[in-house]
């Protein structure tokens, strides 16, 4: 019995999908000089050294098109997450899965529901299909699941939940998501965007919480798609590689809609190596947790309201125009993200860097605060 046929868009139903040649054999496989970039939630330690080695050896076959199906990586991810390979879809960044889901499930007259102050790419991906994005209000700085449920109507096809949320960094725990999924109607697919899962997992175990049981829903064949990426903890943002885990039938429709050869052979090789470099991930998440605390304490002392994070960035409400502060910080050699476009004109998002990067940023912030104080006294 076909579960999604009546829900997907007309093109998704009618396209035959690209038929690639059989994959090739086993032979196939930021910073400007002064600017400290704390604006894009990247891994401050760079890619895993194992991934760099794998990329270097993949370069010699860069004249060949990549394995369009990412079959080796897909099989490895399936084994890693204990799901079937058909339940894995690899794309150029996890936003690739998001776009495919939107193209596959949305269109004019339909809508997706998310929260206000969430990942900015959601609006782009949804609007590109002619559908509407409904943004439910938040509860404080946290996604309000009751408000999101309330916003669902008969034309809703997708719910987009960033967990942890970007830019507020707040996390929903496994019980809250269980409860939410128990109440979502069968005509919607819930996207659990877990781009920052390695950081969240680390914070959750520190606080004795359970972060997520998302993979259990996938194993049960629920109407849930989990997004994961190599852009964050694995340090491969520039390579563009991520994936979704969900119902095989639905991901099959999405796969028909994708651009051919969109995931490079170099990216596939790097992801395979990065997945197994647990040491690099452990170093990354440990630094992140330690530095989150340092930044939070120091920024609070400067008078910012800093939201406790479950990710690799901090949401700081400075209580006044943050776009101006971001410009001043840039003059001091630090780039952070002002959040006016998210409807938060008094807030910035600061990625958590290395100790050196964070101290450079804090020194710049202190200089600016001292100058402002002197000016107000004069
Ligand atoms: C909520 C969320 N999802 C996904 C991503 C990553 O997207 P990609 O995997 O396409 O790099 C980000 C990166 O900023 C994000 O904040």
Tab-separated table of C-alpha atoms and ligand atoms in Angstrom:
chain	number	residue	atom	x	y	z
A	1	UNK	CA	0.000	0.000	0.000
A	2	UNK	CA	1.471	3.324	-1.095
A	3	UNK	CA	1.520	5.685	1.843
A	4	UNK	CA	2.765	8.967	0.380
A	5	UNK	CA	1.543	8.855	-3.238
A	6	UNK	CA	-1.476	11.085	-2.598
A	7	UNK	CA	0.532	13.551	-0.518
A	8	UNK	CA	3.523	14.311	-2.760
A	9	UNK	CA	3.465	16.972	-5.498
A	10	UNK	CA	2.467	16.222	-9.090
A	11	UNK	CA	6.059	16.438	-10.402
A	12	UNK	CA	7.252	14.059	-7.677
A	13	UNK	CA	4.583	11.564	-8.696
A	14	UNK	CA	5.190	11.831	-12.402
A	15	UNK	CA	8.953	12.167	-12.808
A	16	UNK	CA	10.781	8.964	-13.575
A	17	UNK	CA	13.873	9.982	-11.634
A	18	UNK	CA	17.415	9.940	-12.946
A	19	UNK	CA	18.843	6.559	-13.839
A	20	UNK	CA	22.578	6.754	-13.182
A	21	UNK	CA	25.216	4.458	-14.624
A	22	UNK	CA	26.439	1.854	-12.143
A	23	UNK	CA	28.745	3.508	-9.624
A	24	UNK	CA	32.489	3.540	-10.325
A	25	UNK	CA	34.660	0.996	-8.578
A	26	UNK	CA	36.591	1.321	-5.304
A	27	UNK	CA	39.327	3.445	-6.940
A	28	UNK	CA	36.919	6.377	-6.745
A	29	UNK	CA	36.600	6.736	-4.411
A	30	UNK	CA	38.281	30.482	7.460
A	31	UNK	CA	39.352	32.815	8.260
A	32	UNK	CA	40.692	35.815	6.321
A	33	UNK	CA	44.115	36.874	7.602
A	34	UNK	CA	42.605	38.922	10.423
A	35	UNK	CA	38.930	38.187	10.702
A	36	UNK	CA	37.854	35.793	13.456
A	37	UNK	CA	34.703	34.250	12.052
A	38	UNK	CA	32.198	33.389	14.741
A	39	UNK	CA	29.185	33.798	12.459
A	40	UNK	CA	28.439	30.466	10.817
A	41	UNK	CA	28.630	27.802	13.541
A	42	UNK	CA	31.552	26.017	11.928
A	43	UNK	CA	34.018	23.662	13.579
A	44	UNK	CA	36.898	25.877	14.798
A	45	UNK	CA	39.341	22.946	14.618
A	46	UNK	CA	38.742	22.360	10.908
A	47	UNK	CA	38.050	18.999	9.290
A	48	UNK	CA	39.124	15.729	10.864
A	49	UNK	CA	42.739	14.914	9.818
A	50	UNK	CA	41.444	11.545	8.565
A	51	UNK	CA	38.966	13.364	6.331
A	52	UNK	CA	41.760	15.568	4.945
A	53	UNK	CA	43.755	12.457	4.058
A	54	UNK	CA	40.707	10.873	2.404
A	55	UNK	CA	40.041	14.057	0.420
A	56	UNK	CA	43.627	14.178	-0.760
A	57	UNK	CA	43.473	10.673	-2.110
A	58	UNK	CA	40.035	11.291	-3.690
A	59	UNK	CA	41.433	14.252	-5.629
A	60	UNK	CA	43.250	12.076	-8.129
A	61	UNK	CA	39.892	10.732	-9.423
A	62	UNK	CA	38.173	14.112	-9.493
A	63	UNK	CA	38.010	13.844	-13.285
A	64	UNK	CA	35.280	11.200	-12.795
A	65	UNK	CA	31.706	11.995	-11.802
A	66	UNK	CA	30.863	10.908	-8.260
A	67	UNK	CA	28.685	7.923	-7.299
A	68	UNK	CA	25.322	9.665	-7.702
A	69	UNK	CA	23.661	7.338	-5.213
A	70	UNK	CA	26.412	7.784	-2.564
A	71	UNK	CA	25.979	4.020	-2.157
A	72	UNK	CA	29.041	3.348	-0.010
A	73	UNK	CA	28.336	6.218	2.344
A	74	UNK	CA	24.637	5.356	2.423
A	75	UNK	CA	25.378	1.752	3.400
A	76	UNK	CA	27.830	2.927	6.042
A	77	UNK	CA	25.362	5.453	7.464
A	78	UNK	CA	22.624	2.810	7.492
A	79	UNK	CA	24.897	0.477	9.453
A	80	UNK	CA	25.960	3.330	11.761
A	81	UNK	CA	22.360	4.281	12.558
A	82	UNK	CA	20.915	0.752	12.369
A	83	UNK	CA	18.401	1.525	9.623
A	84	UNK	CA	17.972	0.212	6.034
A	85	UNK	CA	20.099	1.867	3.299
A	86	UNK	CA	16.817	2.871	1.578
A	87	UNK	CA	16.039	4.960	4.666
A	88	UNK	CA	19.090	7.168	4.055
A	89	UNK	CA	19.301	10.005	1.522
A	90	UNK	CA	22.638	11.814	1.124
A	91	UNK	CA	22.624	15.344	-0.319
A	92	UNK	CA	24.862	18.377	-0.697
A	93	UNK	CA	24.349	19.512	2.913
A	94	UNK	CA	21.339	18.578	5.025
A	95	UNK	CA	19.559	21.599	3.568
A	96	UNK	CA	19.609	19.575	0.355
A	97	UNK	CA	17.240	17.056	1.977
A	98	UNK	CA	15.123	19.917	3.250
A	99	UNK	CA	14.785	21.412	-0.244
A	100	UNK	CA	13.939	18.045	-1.731
A	101	UNK	CA	11.272	17.412	0.908
A	102	UNK	CA	9.762	20.831	0.204
A	103	UNK	CA	9.791	20.270	-3.553
A	104	UNK	CA	8.336	16.823	-3.060
A	105	UNK	CA	5.618	17.610	-0.551
A	106	UNK	CA	4.705	21.273	-1.009
A	107	UNK	CA	3.275	23.557	-3.648
A	108	UNK	CA	0.806	26.424	-3.999
A	109	UNK	CA	-2.085	26.136	-1.534
A	110	UNK	CA	-0.081	23.978	0.872
A	111	UNK	CA	1.988	24.998	3.880
A	112	UNK	CA	4.749	24.032	6.287
A	113	UNK	CA	4.741	24.916	9.973
A	114	UNK	CA	7.775	25.942	11.991
A	115	UNK	CA	8.577	28.298	14.848
A	116	UNK	CA	9.378	31.976	14.707
A	117	UNK	CA	13.119	32.706	15.213
A	118	UNK	CA	14.205	29.426	13.689
A	119	UNK	CA	16.530	28.344	10.870
A	120	UNK	CA	16.347	30.949	8.102
A	121	UNK	CA	16.715	28.416	5.298
A	122	UNK	CA	13.249	26.979	6.096
A	123	UNK	CA	11.510	30.025	4.639
A	124	UNK	CA	13.649	29.898	1.480
A	125	UNK	CA	13.056	26.200	0.880
A	126	UNK	CA	9.303	26.422	1.495
A	127	UNK	CA	8.685	29.598	-0.468
A	128	UNK	CA	10.617	28.251	-3.465
A	129	UNK	CA	7.773	25.779	-3.943
A	130	UNK	CA	5.016	28.408	-3.856
A	131	UNK	CA	3.817	27.118	-0.476
A	132	UNK	CA	3.318	29.133	2.700
A	133	UNK	CA	5.475	28.931	5.844
A	134	UNK	CA	3.514	29.357	9.076
A	135	UNK	CA	5.709	30.480	11.986
A	136	UNK	CA	4.215	29.643	15.381
A	137	UNK	CA	5.132	31.868	18.335
A	138	UNK	CA	7.870	30.757	20.754
A	139	UNK	CA	7.675	30.240	24.485
A	140	UNK	CA	10.528	32.427	25.703
A	141	UNK	CA	13.467	31.295	23.577
A	142	UNK	CA	12.195	27.723	23.146
A	143	UNK	CA	10.041	26.150	20.437
A	144	UNK	CA	6.421	26.059	21.626
A	145	UNK	CA	5.219	22.623	20.525
A	146	UNK	CA	1.606	23.328	21.551
A	147	UNK	CA	1.590	26.470	19.384
A	148	UNK	CA	3.100	24.504	16.495
A	149	UNK	CA	0.406	21.809	16.821
A	150	UNK	CA	-2.212	24.539	16.899
A	151	UNK	CA	-0.943	26.023	13.640
A	152	UNK	CA	-1.401	22.780	11.671
A	153	UNK	CA	-4.343	22.758	9.257
A	154	UNK	CA	-5.603	20.505	6.480
A	155	UNK	CA	-3.085	22.017	4.032
A	156	UNK	CA	-0.034	21.410	6.209
A	157	UNK	CA	2.372	18.822	4.863
A	158	UNK	CA	5.605	19.498	6.760
A	159	UNK	CA	6.553	20.517	10.269
A	160	UNK	CA	10.110	21.818	10.570
A	161	UNK	CA	11.657	21.497	14.032
A	162	UNK	CA	15.263	22.554	14.546
A	163	UNK	CA	16.510	20.744	17.632
A	164	UNK	CA	18.579	22.441	18.969
A	165	UNK	CA	17.070	25.555	17.473
A	166	UNK	CA	19.144	27.963	15.437
A	167	UNK	CA	19.575	30.798	16.486
A	168	UNK	CA	18.375	30.418	20.106
A	169	UNK	CA	20.351	27.215	20.843
A	170	UNK	CA	17.541	25.738	22.950
A	171	UNK	CA	16.812	22.019	22.962
A	172	UNK	CA	13.644	19.917	23.137
A	173	UNK	CA	14.110	16.695	25.089
A	174	UNK	CA	13.094	13.236	23.870
A	175	UNK	CA	9.930	13.092	25.990
A	176	UNK	CA	8.657	16.415	24.611
A	177	UNK	CA	9.205	15.242	21.030
A	178	UNK	CA	7.522	11.856	21.795
A	179	UNK	CA	4.515	13.666	23.137
A	180	UNK	CA	4.449	15.984	20.119
A	181	UNK	CA	4.681	13.139	17.603
A	182	UNK	CA	1.831	11.375	19.388
A	183	UNK	CA	-0.399	14.340	18.542
A	184	UNK	CA	0.588	15.154	14.950
A	185	UNK	CA	-1.989	14.180	12.319
A	186	UNK	CA	-1.087	11.530	9.711
A	187	UNK	CA	-1.131	13.980	6.769
A	188	UNK	CA	2.029	15.761	7.994
A	189	UNK	CA	5.663	14.692	7.960
A	190	UNK	CA	7.733	15.948	10.868
A	191	UNK	CA	11.282	17.024	10.024
A	192	UNK	CA	13.563	16.736	13.050
A	193	UNK	CA	16.541	18.876	12.078
A	194	UNK	CA	19.381	17.601	14.247
A	195	UNK	CA	22.266	19.466	12.614
A	196	UNK	CA	23.821	20.090	16.056
A	197	UNK	CA	23.091	16.639	17.524
A	198	UNK	CA	26.667	15.851	18.609
A	199	UNK	CA	26.795	19.020	20.721
A	200	UNK	CA	23.277	18.515	22.070
A	201	UNK	CA	23.990	14.912	22.978
A	202	UNK	CA	27.044	16.017	24.939
A	203	UNK	CA	25.183	18.763	26.814
A	204	UNK	CA	22.230	16.459	27.493
A	205	UNK	CA	24.363	13.722	29.025
A	206	UNK	CA	26.063	16.337	31.179
A	207	UNK	CA	22.675	17.479	32.493
A	208	UNK	CA	21.293	13.924	32.843
A	209	UNK	CA	18.721	14.515	30.086
A	210	UNK	CA	17.752	12.393	27.101
A	211	UNK	CA	18.276	14.466	23.980
A	212	UNK	CA	16.536	12.514	21.239
A	213	UNK	CA	14.983	9.195	20.252
A	214	UNK	CA	14.619	10.326	16.656
A	215	UNK	CA	16.230	7.227	15.153
A	216	UNK	CA	13.643	5.011	16.893
A	217	UNK	CA	10.864	6.761	14.950
A	218	UNK	CA	12.774	6.185	11.725
A	219	UNK	CA	13.206	2.478	12.553
A	220	UNK	CA	9.472	2.226	13.248
A	221	UNK	CA	8.700	3.752	9.839
A	222	UNK	CA	6.976	6.809	11.343
A	223	UNK	CA	6.256	9.903	9.244
A	224	UNK	CA	9.456	11.528	10.465
A	225	UNK	CA	12.585	12.632	8.603
A	226	UNK	CA	15.713	13.239	10.680
A	227	UNK	CA	18.298	15.639	9.237
A	228	UNK	CA	21.971	15.190	10.040
A	229	UNK	CA	25.000	16.996	8.628
A	230	UNK	CA	28.760	16.782	8.292
A	231	UNK	CA	28.908	20.614	8.340
A	232	UNK	CA	29.099	21.103	12.108
A	233	UNK	CA	30.843	18.686	14.492
A	234	UNK	CA	32.650	16.951	11.597
A	235	UNK	CA	33.994	20.245	10.246
A	236	UNK	CA	33.088	19.699	6.584
A	237	UNK	CA	30.769	22.673	5.941
A	238	UNK	CA	32.663	23.745	2.825
A	239	UNK	CA	32.267	20.342	1.199
A	240	UNK	CA	28.449	20.395	1.362
A	241	UNK	CA	27.414	16.979	2.587
A	242	UNK	CA	24.563	15.915	4.857
A	243	UNK	CA	21.726	13.397	4.900
A	244	UNK	CA	18.202	12.555	5.907
A	245	UNK	CA	16.883	9.394	7.588
A	246	UNK	CA	13.231	8.563	7.082
A	247	UNK	CA	10.612	6.407	5.352
A	248	UNK	CA	12.106	4.649	2.300
A	249	UNK	CA	9.117	5.441	0.096
A	250	UNK	CA	9.190	9.159	0.876
A	251	UNK	CA	12.974	9.429	0.463
A	252	UNK	CA	12.584	7.574	-2.846
A	253	UNK	CA	10.286	10.338	-4.096
A	254	UNK	CA	12.760	12.967	-2.853
A	255	UNK	CA	15.622	11.195	-4.640
A	256	UNK	CA	13.770	11.516	-7.948
A	257	UNK	CA	13.701	15.294	-7.471
A	258	UNK	CA	17.393	15.787	-6.742
A	259	UNK	CA	20.013	17.303	-8.996
A	260	UNK	CA	22.251	14.694	-10.541
A	261	UNK	CA	25.785	14.278	-9.182
A	262	UNK	CA	25.179	16.929	-6.532
A	263	UNK	CA	27.393	15.258	-3.892
A	264	UNK	CA	31.043	15.283	-4.964
A	265	UNK	CA	33.320	12.285	-4.722
A	266	UNK	CA	35.663	14.289	-2.487
A	267	UNK	CA	32.800	15.033	-0.102
A	268	UNK	CA	31.714	11.396	-0.017
A	269	UNK	CA	35.258	10.240	0.766
A	270	UNK	CA	35.660	12.867	3.478
A	271	UNK	CA	32.333	12.007	5.102
A	272	UNK	CA	33.208	8.298	5.247
A	273	UNK	CA	36.470	9.108	7.015
A	274	UNK	CA	34.980	11.785	9.286
A	275	UNK	CA	32.226	9.468	10.483
A	276	UNK	CA	34.796	7.168	12.012
A	277	UNK	CA	36.973	9.869	13.557
A	278	UNK	CA	35.304	9.894	16.942
A	279	UNK	CA	38.413	11.489	18.476
A	280	UNK	CA	37.947	14.646	16.425
A	281	UNK	CA	34.282	14.862	17.387
A	282	UNK	CA	35.047	14.271	21.072
A	283	UNK	CA	37.669	17.055	21.048
A	284	UNK	CA	35.237	19.368	19.268
A	285	UNK	CA	32.295	18.832	21.625
A	286	UNK	CA	34.484	18.994	24.761
A	287	UNK	CA	35.979	22.340	23.691
A	288	UNK	CA	32.496	23.563	22.808
A	289	UNK	CA	31.055	22.754	26.213
A	290	UNK	CA	33.997	24.277	28.085
A	291	UNK	CA	34.065	27.420	25.948
A	292	UNK	CA	30.272	27.844	26.057
A	293	UNK	CA	30.619	28.301	29.784
A	294	UNK	CA	33.508	30.774	29.496
A	295	UNK	CA	31.686	32.865	26.895
A	296	UNK	CA	28.398	32.751	28.747
A	297	UNK	CA	29.926	33.928	32.019
A	298	UNK	CA	31.980	36.702	30.437
A	299	UNK	CA	29.172	37.958	28.207
A	300	UNK	CA	26.772	37.967	31.151
A	301	UNK	CA	29.279	40.113	33.045
A	302	UNK	CA	29.188	42.534	30.126
A	303	UNK	CA	25.418	42.833	30.641
A	304	UNK	CA	24.144	40.507	27.885
A	305	UNK	CA	21.316	38.052	28.439
A	306	UNK	CA	22.831	34.795	27.207
A	307	UNK	CA	20.518	31.851	26.564
A	308	UNK	CA	21.943	28.490	27.763
A	309	UNK	CA	22.930	26.602	24.636
A	310	UNK	CA	22.697	22.984	23.522
A	311	UNK	CA	24.579	23.769	20.292
A	312	UNK	CA	27.842	25.386	19.153
A	313	UNK	CA	26.665	28.991	19.337
A	314	UNK	CA	25.208	31.410	21.853
A	315	UNK	CA	22.176	33.653	21.515
A	316	UNK	CA	22.952	36.945	23.256
A	317	UNK	CA	20.381	39.644	23.812
A	318	UNK	CA	22.309	42.885	24.284
A	319	UNK	CA	19.231	45.020	24.989
A	320	UNK	CA	19.951	47.498	22.192
A	321	UNK	CA	20.641	47.664	18.449
A	322	UNK	CA	22.703	44.580	17.690
A	323	UNK	CA	23.356	45.359	14.035
A	324	UNK	CA	25.478	48.317	15.149
A	325	UNK	CA	27.375	46.146	17.618
A	326	UNK	CA	28.074	43.550	14.926
A	327	UNK	CA	29.525	46.313	12.704
A	328	UNK	CA	31.745	47.545	15.565
A	329	UNK	CA	32.923	43.996	16.264
A	330	UNK	CA	33.765	43.546	12.610
A	331	UNK	CA	35.934	46.671	12.774
A	332	UNK	CA	37.749	44.965	15.654
A	333	UNK	CA	38.288	41.852	13.500
A	334	UNK	CA	35.434	39.589	14.675
A	335	UNK	CA	32.404	38.544	12.679
A	336	UNK	CA	29.203	37.549	14.542
A	337	UNK	CA	25.631	37.261	13.275
A	338	UNK	CA	23.190	40.087	14.107
A	339	UNK	CA	19.662	38.690	14.251
A	340	UNK	CA	17.408	41.498	12.983
A	341	UNK	CA	16.387	39.319	10.022
A	342	UNK	CA	15.086	36.764	12.547
A	343	UNK	CA	12.928	39.464	14.191
A	344	UNK	CA	15.428	39.889	17.044
A	345	UNK	CA	17.052	43.307	16.441
A	346	UNK	CA	18.627	43.308	19.924
A	347	UNK	CA	20.343	39.946	19.620
A	348	UNK	CA	23.491	38.496	18.107
A	349	UNK	CA	24.458	34.867	17.581
A	350	UNK	CA	28.057	34.049	18.407
A	351	UNK	CA	29.588	30.754	17.317
A	352	UNK	CA	31.729	29.089	19.974
A	353	UNK	CA	35.325	29.025	18.789
A	354	UNK	CA	38.647	27.953	20.201
A	355	UNK	CA	39.791	29.526	23.455
A	356	UNK	CA	42.019	31.944	21.470
A	357	UNK	CA	39.209	33.010	19.142
A	358	UNK	CA	36.789	33.482	22.024
A	359	UNK	CA	39.284	35.542	24.044
A	360	UNK	CA	39.908	37.725	20.979
A	361	UNK	CA	36.143	38.239	20.634
A	362	UNK	CA	35.699	38.987	24.361
A	363	UNK	CA	38.546	41.518	24.301
A	364	UNK	CA	36.903	43.246	21.319
A	365	UNK	CA	33.519	43.270	23.087
A	366	UNK	CA	35.109	44.719	26.236
A	367	UNK	CA	36.859	47.453	24.202
A	368	UNK	CA	33.586	48.433	22.585
A	369	UNK	CA	31.767	48.464	25.942
A	370	UNK	CA	34.520	50.593	27.521
A	371	UNK	CA	34.406	53.074	24.632
A	372	UNK	CA	30.619	53.318	24.919
A	373	UNK	CA	30.906	53.924	28.651
A	374	UNK	CA	33.486	56.687	28.150
A	375	UNK	CA	31.287	58.292	25.488
A	376	UNK	CA	28.250	58.236	27.751
A	377	UNK	CA	30.232	59.928	30.567
A	378	UNK	CA	31.624	62.631	28.245
B	1	LIG	C1	19.170	24.189	11.978
B	1	LIG	C2	20.189	23.918	10.933
B	1	LIG	N1	20.019	22.901	10.093
B	1	LIG	C3	20.945	22.590	9.165
B	1	LIG	C4	22.100	23.331	9.055
B	1	LIG	C5	23.219	22.892	8.151
B	1	LIG	O1	22.942	22.867	6.893
B	1	LIG	P1	23.935	22.069	5.931
B	1	LIG	O2	23.974	20.644	6.374
B	1	LIG	O3	23.225	22.241	4.625
B	1	LIG	O4	25.263	22.730	5.984
B	1	LIG	C6	22.303	24.429	9.856
B	1	LIG	C7	23.506	25.264	9.670
B	1	LIG	O5	23.595	26.399	9.970
B	1	LIG	C8	21.326	24.724	10.821
B	1	LIG	O6	21.510	25.735	11.659
